[in-house]
Amino acid sequence: MIDLDTDYGIGAAAQAFLARAGKMLIGGQWVDSASGEFFETRDPATGRIIGRVAAGDAEDVDKAVRAARNTLEGRLWGGMLPAAREKLLLNLADLVERHAEELIELESLDNGKPVTIARMIDIGRAPNFIRYMAGWATKIEGATITPSVAMGPHARFHAYTLKEPVGVVGGIIPWNFPFVMALWKTCPALATGSTVVLKPAEQTPLTALRLGELIQEAGFPDGVVNIVTGLGETAGAALARHPGIDKIAFTGSTAVGKAIARAAADNVTRVTLELGGKSPVIIMPDADLDQAIVGAARAIFFNAGQVCGAGSRLFVHNAIYDEVLSGIARIASAMKIGPGLDPATEMGPLVSEEQRQRVLHYIESGLSEGGELLAGGNVRAGDGYFVTPTVFGRVKPEMTVAREEIFGPVLAAASFETIDEVVNLANDSQYGLVAGIWSTNINVVHRMIPRIRSGTVYVNAHNLMDPAVPFGGNKQSGYGREMSKMAIDMYTETKSVYIAY
Ligand code: NAP
Ligand code: MG
């Protein structure tokens, strides 16, 4: 599919995958799109094309949904015992571990992220996540209930609940953590016995396709996981409105999330939404400043700010404002920016030229609306979709950079005096995904936590994830939770049974 002579600076396994990748996985077969159309995926560090991938549309989605339905109802998967599903997921975890280096290179090349991040987070943590979800397959339980209804003086009822797979799941995912997102949408579904049609983001389809191969190698029956690559407005929209889908699991922007929920409403399809954020980080005057400065810089610049929980709004107490902001600006200016495949790189390019233009537009708005530029604010010379880590100080709450999700390495900082003031500032957002508090006064922290409207609060930390801890949003950051037993609940239906005796 691509020019094999091109040296991307990756190993033989990743190179071989690039050479064979491009088809979609439907019912256990690797196929071209029905239309025969393709789209290109690029290396964000250079803008070079690294692969051509099938552009699926409504017809391909329909085939994939039928395959997933057949498998759901068939003996091979529908009749499989929980321990056997667990074993298949454990096989998959082992395979991900074994092919980690290849996956790290593919993720870095397709998304632009530093290999160090892919190694530590995206691919490094994947086996643990898969194994955690594998464990749930054998631990899904209903309840036994003694109802008080009766039929006449003698007949009584015994009641119990069954937890059944939700059915065919449509997973629609973004490009910022492509492999992680693919796992979040598939593994809990597979633990419950559901089947999946997954649509990766157009910018980063490669590791989801490699995951499809590993799922086959792990021994999952054909049609358990189907992967339809394609554009959001065609393949994604077709999935969201398909009557054969029982549940849509979406991660992405709030605007697209709303469109998906509307489309799904016609079929009363279940929906969970993990959407955007504009997450506050609060630094109290008693914080350990060395830790807080590094922590606040990481909270926004990790993964070039392309993180749903990025700490993009910073509130620093007046007494320490100048010290904290100059510290963060120093870190921003010293960050090593370069191609993700260079092990010395601390921050890679943004995912696409479109995303870079979006971020630059926000930087211009920060300047024109009166933000004080303390670091960055420009592109890096040469090829690739680079933007330098940018810090705006003295940002007013009504400024665009304080209100809208930028999804890039741009920090909007302001100062505060009282706890009431900073709680109001933190909550003054349509979003409510995560929040960070840096303080050594645990009493104050405990009083602030219940007042902050967000799905997660980090104290003296940021951007942590654990498979056992629920993750999701309040307000327009979405509904439903991923990770933990709550994720399993999102992929099951409850059936109540009454038996007269
Ligand atoms: P996006 O534009 O909303 O796209 C997400 C996915 O939806 C992509 O696969 C996209 O396809 C697809 N899509 C686009 N239009 C669609 C439509 N009309 N119908 C169905 N599907 C459609 O988001 P993004 O720019 O890729 O990702 C950034 C956003 O994701 C940010 O807002 C970020 O906060 C959010 N995010 C949230 C979390 C979380 O856990 N809360 C995690 C990560 C990211 P194409 O890309 O192929 O067009
Ligand atoms: Mg790409």
XYZ file of C-alpha atoms and ligand atoms in Angstrom:
550
model
C 0.000 0.000 0.000
C 2.885 2.366 0.681
C 6.422 2.839 -0.503
C 8.458 0.223 1.342
C 11.717 1.952 0.510
C 10.768 4.895 2.687
C 12.656 4.788 5.958
C 10.476 5.991 8.801
C 13.076 5.151 11.420
C 10.961 2.312 12.811
C 11.621 -1.388 13.363
C 10.955 -4.216 10.930
C 7.695 -5.322 12.582
C 6.105 -1.852 12.426
C 7.435 -1.390 8.898
C 5.864 -4.709 7.841
C 2.543 -3.709 9.371
C 2.563 -0.407 7.434
C 3.115 -2.388 4.268
C 0.094 -4.638 4.818
C -2.296 -2.264 6.630
C -5.200 -0.577 4.877
C -8.125 -2.986 5.009
C -10.990 -3.074 7.527
C -11.983 -5.996 9.740
C -15.558 -7.213 9.195
C -16.777 -10.626 10.328
C -13.213 -11.900 10.667
C -12.223 -10.870 7.111
C -9.861 -8.058 6.131
C -11.706 -6.228 3.379
C -11.632 -3.056 1.263
C -14.472 -0.576 1.595
C -17.568 -1.311 -0.511
C -16.943 1.925 -2.440
C -13.259 1.112 -2.991
C -12.342 4.524 -1.549
C -9.311 5.188 0.650
C -8.038 7.996 2.842
C -4.508 8.848 3.947
C -2.906 8.934 7.355
C 0.173 11.092 7.909
C 3.209 11.392 10.141
C 2.529 14.631 12.074
C 6.258 15.267 12.561
C 6.843 15.596 8.797
C 3.438 15.663 7.101
C 4.437 12.607 5.036
C 1.803 10.027 4.102
C 2.452 6.789 6.008
C -0.564 4.760 4.958
C -3.745 4.545 2.912
C -6.710 3.132 4.757
C -10.125 1.958 3.541
C -12.773 4.702 3.741
C -15.809 2.852 5.031
C -19.311 4.296 4.711
C -22.888 3.324 5.620
C -22.738 0.115 3.582
C -19.613 -1.134 5.363
C -21.041 -0.142 8.734
C -24.187 -2.114 7.951
C -22.140 -5.221 7.075
C -20.124 -4.861 10.279
C -23.237 -4.443 12.434
C -24.762 -7.588 10.876
C -21.563 -9.532 11.516
C -21.505 -8.345 15.129
C -25.185 -9.309 15.582
C -24.655 -12.803 14.109
C -21.714 -13.393 16.413
C -23.584 -12.045 19.436
C -26.411 -14.497 18.876
C -24.275 -17.387 17.641
C -23.128 -20.361 19.702
C -19.389 -19.607 19.492
C -19.540 -16.266 21.324
C -23.099 -16.086 22.704
C -22.677 -19.533 24.264
C -19.129 -19.022 25.498
C -18.584 -19.434 29.246
C -17.280 -16.405 31.203
C -13.943 -18.046 32.042
C -13.316 -18.625 28.352
C -13.926 -14.930 27.618
C -11.546 -14.072 30.432
C -8.879 -16.333 28.928
C -9.194 -14.704 25.500
C -8.739 -11.248 27.039
C -5.701 -12.504 28.981
C -4.276 -13.871 25.721
C -4.769 -10.429 24.193
C -2.942 -8.751 27.087
C 0.026 -11.083 26.574
C 0.089 -10.335 22.853
C 0.024 -6.570 23.446
C 2.932 -6.994 25.842
C 4.843 -9.103 23.326
C 4.297 -6.601 20.474
C 4.737 -3.503 22.625
C 7.707 -2.003 20.750
C 5.935 -2.303 17.409
C 2.765 -0.714 18.831
C 4.769 2.102 20.448
C 6.414 2.953 17.120
C 3.141 2.831 15.198
C 1.398 5.041 17.765
C 4.197 7.573 17.770
C 4.374 7.655 13.969
C 0.613 7.972 13.431
C -0.221 10.390 16.271
C 3.082 12.237 16.686
C 3.401 11.588 20.419
C 6.822 10.967 21.989
C 7.785 7.285 22.168
C 8.502 7.866 25.859
C 4.801 8.654 26.453
C 3.604 5.781 24.271
C 5.950 3.421 26.147
C 4.965 4.607 29.608
C 1.240 5.267 29.111
C -0.499 4.280 25.868
C 1.051 0.872 25.311
C 2.821 0.416 28.660
C -0.366 0.492 30.725
C -2.507 -1.401 28.200
C -1.853 -4.969 29.440
C -2.910 -4.022 32.992
C -6.118 -2.478 31.715
C -6.957 -5.524 29.589
C -6.234 -7.897 32.491
C -8.337 -5.820 34.871
C -11.319 -6.025 32.493
C -10.638 -9.732 31.851
C -11.149 -10.346 35.563
C -14.681 -8.953 35.429
C -15.848 -11.582 32.932
C -16.234 -14.147 35.739
C -17.524 -11.688 38.353
C -20.679 -10.274 36.781
C -23.478 -10.855 39.288
C -27.168 -10.070 39.649
C -29.211 -10.106 42.865
C -31.772 -12.329 44.533
C -34.809 -10.502 45.871
C -37.804 -11.456 48.019
C -40.697 -9.469 46.567
C -43.695 -8.499 48.714
C -46.218 -8.972 45.911
C -48.265 -12.170 46.190
C -50.963 -13.979 44.210
C -53.633 -14.890 46.717
C -52.925 -16.104 50.233
C -50.463 -18.854 49.292
C -48.604 -18.191 46.032
C -45.373 -16.285 46.609
C -42.647 -15.106 44.287
C -38.966 -15.611 44.107
C -37.222 -12.865 42.084
C -33.724 -12.429 40.750
C -31.829 -10.285 38.250
C -29.710 -11.456 35.334
C -26.926 -9.262 33.988
C -26.899 -9.736 30.223
C -24.566 -8.317 27.563
C -25.886 -4.982 26.259
C -25.565 -6.367 22.716
C -23.867 -4.811 19.698
C -21.728 -1.843 20.747
C -20.694 0.964 18.401
C -17.414 2.505 19.593
C -16.427 5.902 18.145
C -13.062 7.232 19.326
C -10.701 10.233 19.014
C -7.060 10.485 17.960
C -5.307 11.643 21.142
C -4.808 8.191 22.740
C -5.809 5.947 19.824
C -4.832 2.535 21.221
C -6.047 3.299 24.757
C -9.400 4.490 23.424
C -9.794 1.371 21.265
C -9.219 -0.775 24.374
C -11.580 1.276 26.564
C -14.398 0.691 24.069
C -13.719 -2.997 23.424
C -12.425 -4.703 26.585
C -15.360 -4.027 28.973
C -17.762 -4.943 26.157
C -15.936 -8.227 25.563
C -15.864 -9.037 29.282
C -19.686 -8.857 29.331
C -20.142 -10.946 26.149
C -21.149 -8.018 23.926
C -19.792 -7.536 20.393
C -18.267 -4.379 18.922
C -18.082 -2.270 15.785
C -15.231 0.180 16.310
C -14.610 3.336 14.293
C -11.141 4.802 14.932
C -10.385 8.485 14.267
C -9.407 9.213 10.672
C -6.092 10.778 11.795
C -4.943 7.688 13.721
C -6.365 4.395 12.442
C -3.184 2.295 12.565
C -2.933 0.862 16.085
C -6.666 0.021 16.147
C -6.111 -2.047 13.006
C -3.093 -3.761 14.572
C -5.276 -4.428 17.634
C -7.753 -6.122 15.293
C -5.011 -8.512 14.165
C -4.015 -9.241 17.766
C -7.664 -9.872 18.718
C -7.801 -12.491 15.963
C -4.499 -14.006 17.086
C -5.763 -14.158 20.690
C -8.509 -16.513 19.494
C -11.659 -14.391 19.598
C -14.338 -15.734 17.229
C -14.924 -13.882 13.932
C -17.223 -10.881 14.256
C -16.681 -10.237 17.981
C -14.725 -7.077 17.135
C -15.231 -5.388 13.769
C -13.231 -2.315 12.773
C -14.582 0.107 10.207
C -12.152 2.865 9.291
C -13.668 5.976 7.757
C -14.665 9.566 8.272
C -16.850 10.773 11.118
C -19.569 12.306 8.953
C -19.947 9.077 6.935
C -18.882 5.950 8.861
C -19.324 7.505 12.327
C -22.726 9.006 11.598
C -23.918 5.735 10.004
C -22.929 3.859 13.154
C -24.667 6.332 15.485
C -27.994 6.075 13.649
C -27.914 2.332 12.845
C -30.961 0.548 14.333
C -28.904 -2.624 14.853
C -26.653 -0.921 17.427
C -27.660 -1.412 21.075
C -25.179 1.006 22.618
C -22.924 3.786 21.374
C -19.780 4.421 23.397
C -18.313 7.736 22.278
C -15.235 9.702 23.225
C -14.609 12.997 21.491
C -15.729 16.583 21.299
C -18.875 17.870 22.977
C -20.314 19.093 19.648
C -20.030 15.672 18.002
C -21.223 13.966 21.195
C -24.448 15.958 21.065
C -24.975 15.043 17.380
C -24.424 11.364 18.201
C -26.840 11.431 21.126
C -29.481 13.022 18.868
C -28.983 10.409 16.146
C -29.080 7.572 18.678
C -32.285 8.888 20.252
C -34.370 7.802 17.251
C -33.653 4.164 18.071
C -33.422 4.746 21.839
C -29.883 3.402 21.537
C -28.022 3.547 24.836
C -25.270 6.173 24.799
C -22.284 6.975 26.974
C -20.344 10.161 26.240
C -16.808 11.069 27.280
C -16.488 14.620 25.997
C -14.310 17.669 26.245
C -12.950 19.589 29.198
C -11.536 22.911 30.338
C -10.153 21.629 33.573
C -9.030 23.927 36.402
C -5.810 23.531 38.371
C -5.769 25.429 41.676
C -2.531 26.231 43.507
C -3.090 27.232 47.135
C -0.575 29.451 48.989
C 0.497 26.515 51.210
C 1.316 24.184 48.289
C 4.735 22.590 47.877
C 5.716 24.987 45.107
C 8.451 22.889 43.509
C 5.975 20.048 43.027
C 3.077 22.294 42.092
C 5.001 24.192 39.394
C 6.190 21.000 37.704
C 2.757 19.422 38.209
C 0.848 22.330 36.677
C 3.240 22.446 33.688
C 2.805 18.696 33.100
C -0.957 18.996 33.534
C -1.171 21.189 30.425
C 1.837 20.178 28.316
C 1.567 16.368 28.626
C 0.755 14.909 25.176
C 1.019 18.469 23.773
C -2.142 19.398 25.652
C -4.199 16.959 23.584
C -5.666 15.393 26.681
C -9.322 15.523 27.673
C -8.390 16.216 31.294
C -5.614 18.729 30.473
C -5.216 21.327 33.222
C -5.814 24.198 30.819
C -7.068 26.798 33.327
C -4.629 27.620 36.125
C -5.620 29.574 39.246
C -2.745 30.636 41.489
C -3.060 32.414 44.825
C -1.936 36.076 44.682
C 0.875 35.522 47.186
C 2.693 33.031 44.939
C 1.413 34.013 41.491
C 4.615 35.577 40.115
C 6.853 32.764 41.364
C 4.586 30.018 39.977
C 4.052 31.655 36.583
C 7.736 32.369 36.026
C 8.504 28.761 36.977
C 5.969 27.361 34.513
C 7.129 29.743 31.763
C 10.720 28.546 32.328
C 9.664 24.901 31.987
C 7.644 25.702 28.846
C 10.545 27.519 27.203
C 12.992 24.706 28.007
C 10.874 21.808 26.717
C 12.517 19.782 23.976
C 10.182 19.760 20.999
C 10.718 17.313 18.185
C 9.528 14.222 16.336
C 7.848 11.648 18.561
C 10.219 8.914 17.390
C 13.237 10.781 18.863
C 13.643 9.378 22.409
C 14.864 12.792 23.640
C 11.651 14.552 22.598
C 9.517 15.880 25.461
C 6.728 17.327 23.354
C 5.823 16.166 19.846
C 3.819 17.839 17.092
C 0.038 18.236 17.172
C -1.873 15.519 15.362
C -2.708 17.417 12.164
C -2.332 20.692 10.288
C -6.016 21.353 11.001
C -5.405 20.986 14.737
C -2.356 23.249 14.553
C -4.373 25.946 12.773
C -7.070 25.645 15.448
C -4.544 26.063 18.248
C -2.788 28.991 16.526
C -6.145 30.677 16.111
C -6.713 30.381 19.869
C -3.247 31.807 20.556
C -4.093 34.814 18.357
C -7.341 35.307 20.279
C -5.401 35.206 23.560
C -3.124 37.975 22.277
C -5.878 40.137 20.786
C -8.105 39.802 23.868
C -5.352 41.026 26.160
C -3.639 37.930 27.580
C -0.084 38.412 28.830
C 2.155 36.081 26.787
C 4.763 34.550 29.132
C 6.058 31.723 26.924
C 5.675 30.223 23.443
C 3.016 31.492 21.119
C 4.600 30.497 17.847
C 5.146 27.577 15.491
C 8.446 25.771 15.159
C 10.255 26.328 11.881
C 10.336 23.482 9.354
C 7.983 20.611 8.553
C 5.463 19.043 10.867
C 2.546 20.321 12.908
C 4.499 21.858 15.800
C 3.345 24.557 18.201
C 5.530 25.759 21.083
C 4.270 25.367 24.692
C 2.374 28.565 25.398
C 1.552 30.332 28.682
C -0.882 33.219 29.019
C -0.949 35.120 32.329
C -3.545 37.559 33.728
C -6.312 35.848 31.757
C -9.846 37.150 32.390
C -12.660 34.607 32.800
C -14.526 35.940 29.750
C -11.581 35.512 27.353
C -11.877 32.821 24.678
C -8.722 31.015 25.894
C -10.370 30.697 29.323
C -13.680 29.365 28.016
C -13.131 27.079 25.024
C -11.323 23.755 24.908
C -8.163 24.344 22.876
C -6.799 20.775 22.935
C -3.258 22.028 22.525
C -0.310 23.202 24.679
C -1.860 26.513 25.757
C -2.248 27.470 29.409
C -4.612 30.239 30.585
C -3.556 31.440 34.061
C -5.127 33.866 36.523
C -4.764 34.743 40.203
C -7.225 34.555 43.109
C -7.436 35.687 46.724
C -10.092 33.630 48.552
C -11.341 30.052 48.493
C -14.882 31.125 47.581
C -13.514 33.097 44.673
C -11.418 30.245 43.284
C -14.208 27.680 43.666
C -16.494 29.964 41.639
C -13.797 30.505 39.016
C -13.142 26.761 38.780
C -16.855 25.993 38.318
C -17.393 28.806 35.813
C -17.268 26.499 32.779
C -19.687 24.464 30.695
C -17.341 21.527 31.283
C -16.734 19.413 34.372
C -14.260 16.648 33.593
C -11.372 16.886 36.091
C -9.924 19.422 38.520
C -6.599 19.658 40.364
C -5.850 21.123 43.786
C -2.294 21.666 45.016
C -2.145 22.213 48.772
C -0.615 20.784 51.929
C -3.644 21.761 54.042
C -5.811 18.650 53.996
C -8.675 20.353 55.863
C -9.028 23.014 53.209
C -8.740 20.380 50.476
C -11.524 18.280 52.003
C -13.793 21.311 52.134
C -13.083 22.219 48.510
C -13.572 18.752 46.947
C -17.393 18.593 47.347
C -17.784 22.143 45.998
C -16.010 21.437 42.692
C -18.250 20.177 39.913
C -16.160 17.626 38.049
C -16.042 13.863 37.526
C -12.554 13.600 39.075
C -10.562 15.711 41.541
C -6.789 15.249 41.769
C -4.988 16.447 44.870
C -1.256 17.138 44.417
C -1.386 15.231 41.124
C -2.940 15.433 37.652
C -3.923 13.204 34.702
C -3.838 9.945 36.678
C -5.852 6.963 35.429
C -6.338 3.570 36.978
C -8.506 0.761 35.619
C -10.149 0.374 39.049
C -11.141 4.049 39.408
C -14.184 5.423 37.508
C -13.519 8.124 34.922
C -16.024 10.446 33.242
C -17.571 13.875 33.173
C -20.121 16.148 34.789
C -22.023 18.875 32.943
C -21.130 19.053 29.218
C -18.122 16.772 29.697
C -20.511 13.858 29.228
C -22.306 11.096 31.063
C -21.547 7.532 32.027
C -18.258 6.292 33.462
C -15.378 4.245 32.073
C -12.959 2.057 34.044
C -13.915 0.177 37.211
C -17.040 -1.952 37.697
C -19.037 1.042 36.465
C -17.699 0.374 32.966
C -19.025 -3.179 33.164
C -22.429 -1.824 34.240
C -22.454 0.373 31.124
C -22.161 -2.756 28.924
C -24.874 -4.857 30.578
C -28.668 -4.852 30.684
C -30.556 -6.018 33.758
C -33.284 -8.623 33.300
C -35.650 -9.141 36.237
C -37.213 -12.573 36.695
C -40.267 -13.420 38.859
C -40.969 -17.095 39.570
C -44.176 -18.053 41.318
C -44.007 -20.841 43.876
P -14.225 14.606 17.423
O -14.027 15.490 16.267
O -15.465 14.718 18.200
O -14.075 13.130 16.857
C -14.199 11.991 17.656
C -14.688 10.838 16.816
O -15.999 11.111 16.325
C -13.822 10.586 15.593
O -13.753 9.196 15.360
C -14.614 11.272 14.507
O -14.345 10.763 13.236
C -16.016 10.957 14.929
N -17.037 11.830 14.355
C -16.903 13.087 13.873
N -18.091 13.550 13.420
C -18.998 12.569 13.625
C -20.393 12.452 13.386
N -21.118 13.451 12.849
N -21.018 11.301 13.728
C -20.323 10.298 14.294
N -18.998 10.349 14.528
C -18.336 11.476 14.212
O -13.064 14.747 18.466
P -11.515 14.773 18.180
O -11.177 16.096 17.628
O -11.110 13.555 17.417
O -10.941 14.582 19.663
C -10.784 15.649 20.522
C -11.957 15.737 21.504
O -12.136 14.533 22.214
C -11.733 16.776 22.553
O -12.887 17.547 22.724
C -11.440 15.988 23.810
O -11.709 16.624 25.004
C -12.269 14.794 23.608
N -11.759 13.676 24.403
C -12.429 13.317 25.541
C -11.970 12.290 26.337
C -12.705 11.885 27.568
O -12.455 10.814 28.082
N -13.613 12.693 28.094
C -10.823 11.594 25.963
C -10.139 11.989 24.814
C -10.639 13.029 24.035
P -13.159 11.373 12.321
O -12.041 11.753 13.210
O -12.818 10.272 11.453
O -13.772 12.539 11.609
Mg -1.649 9.955 11.339
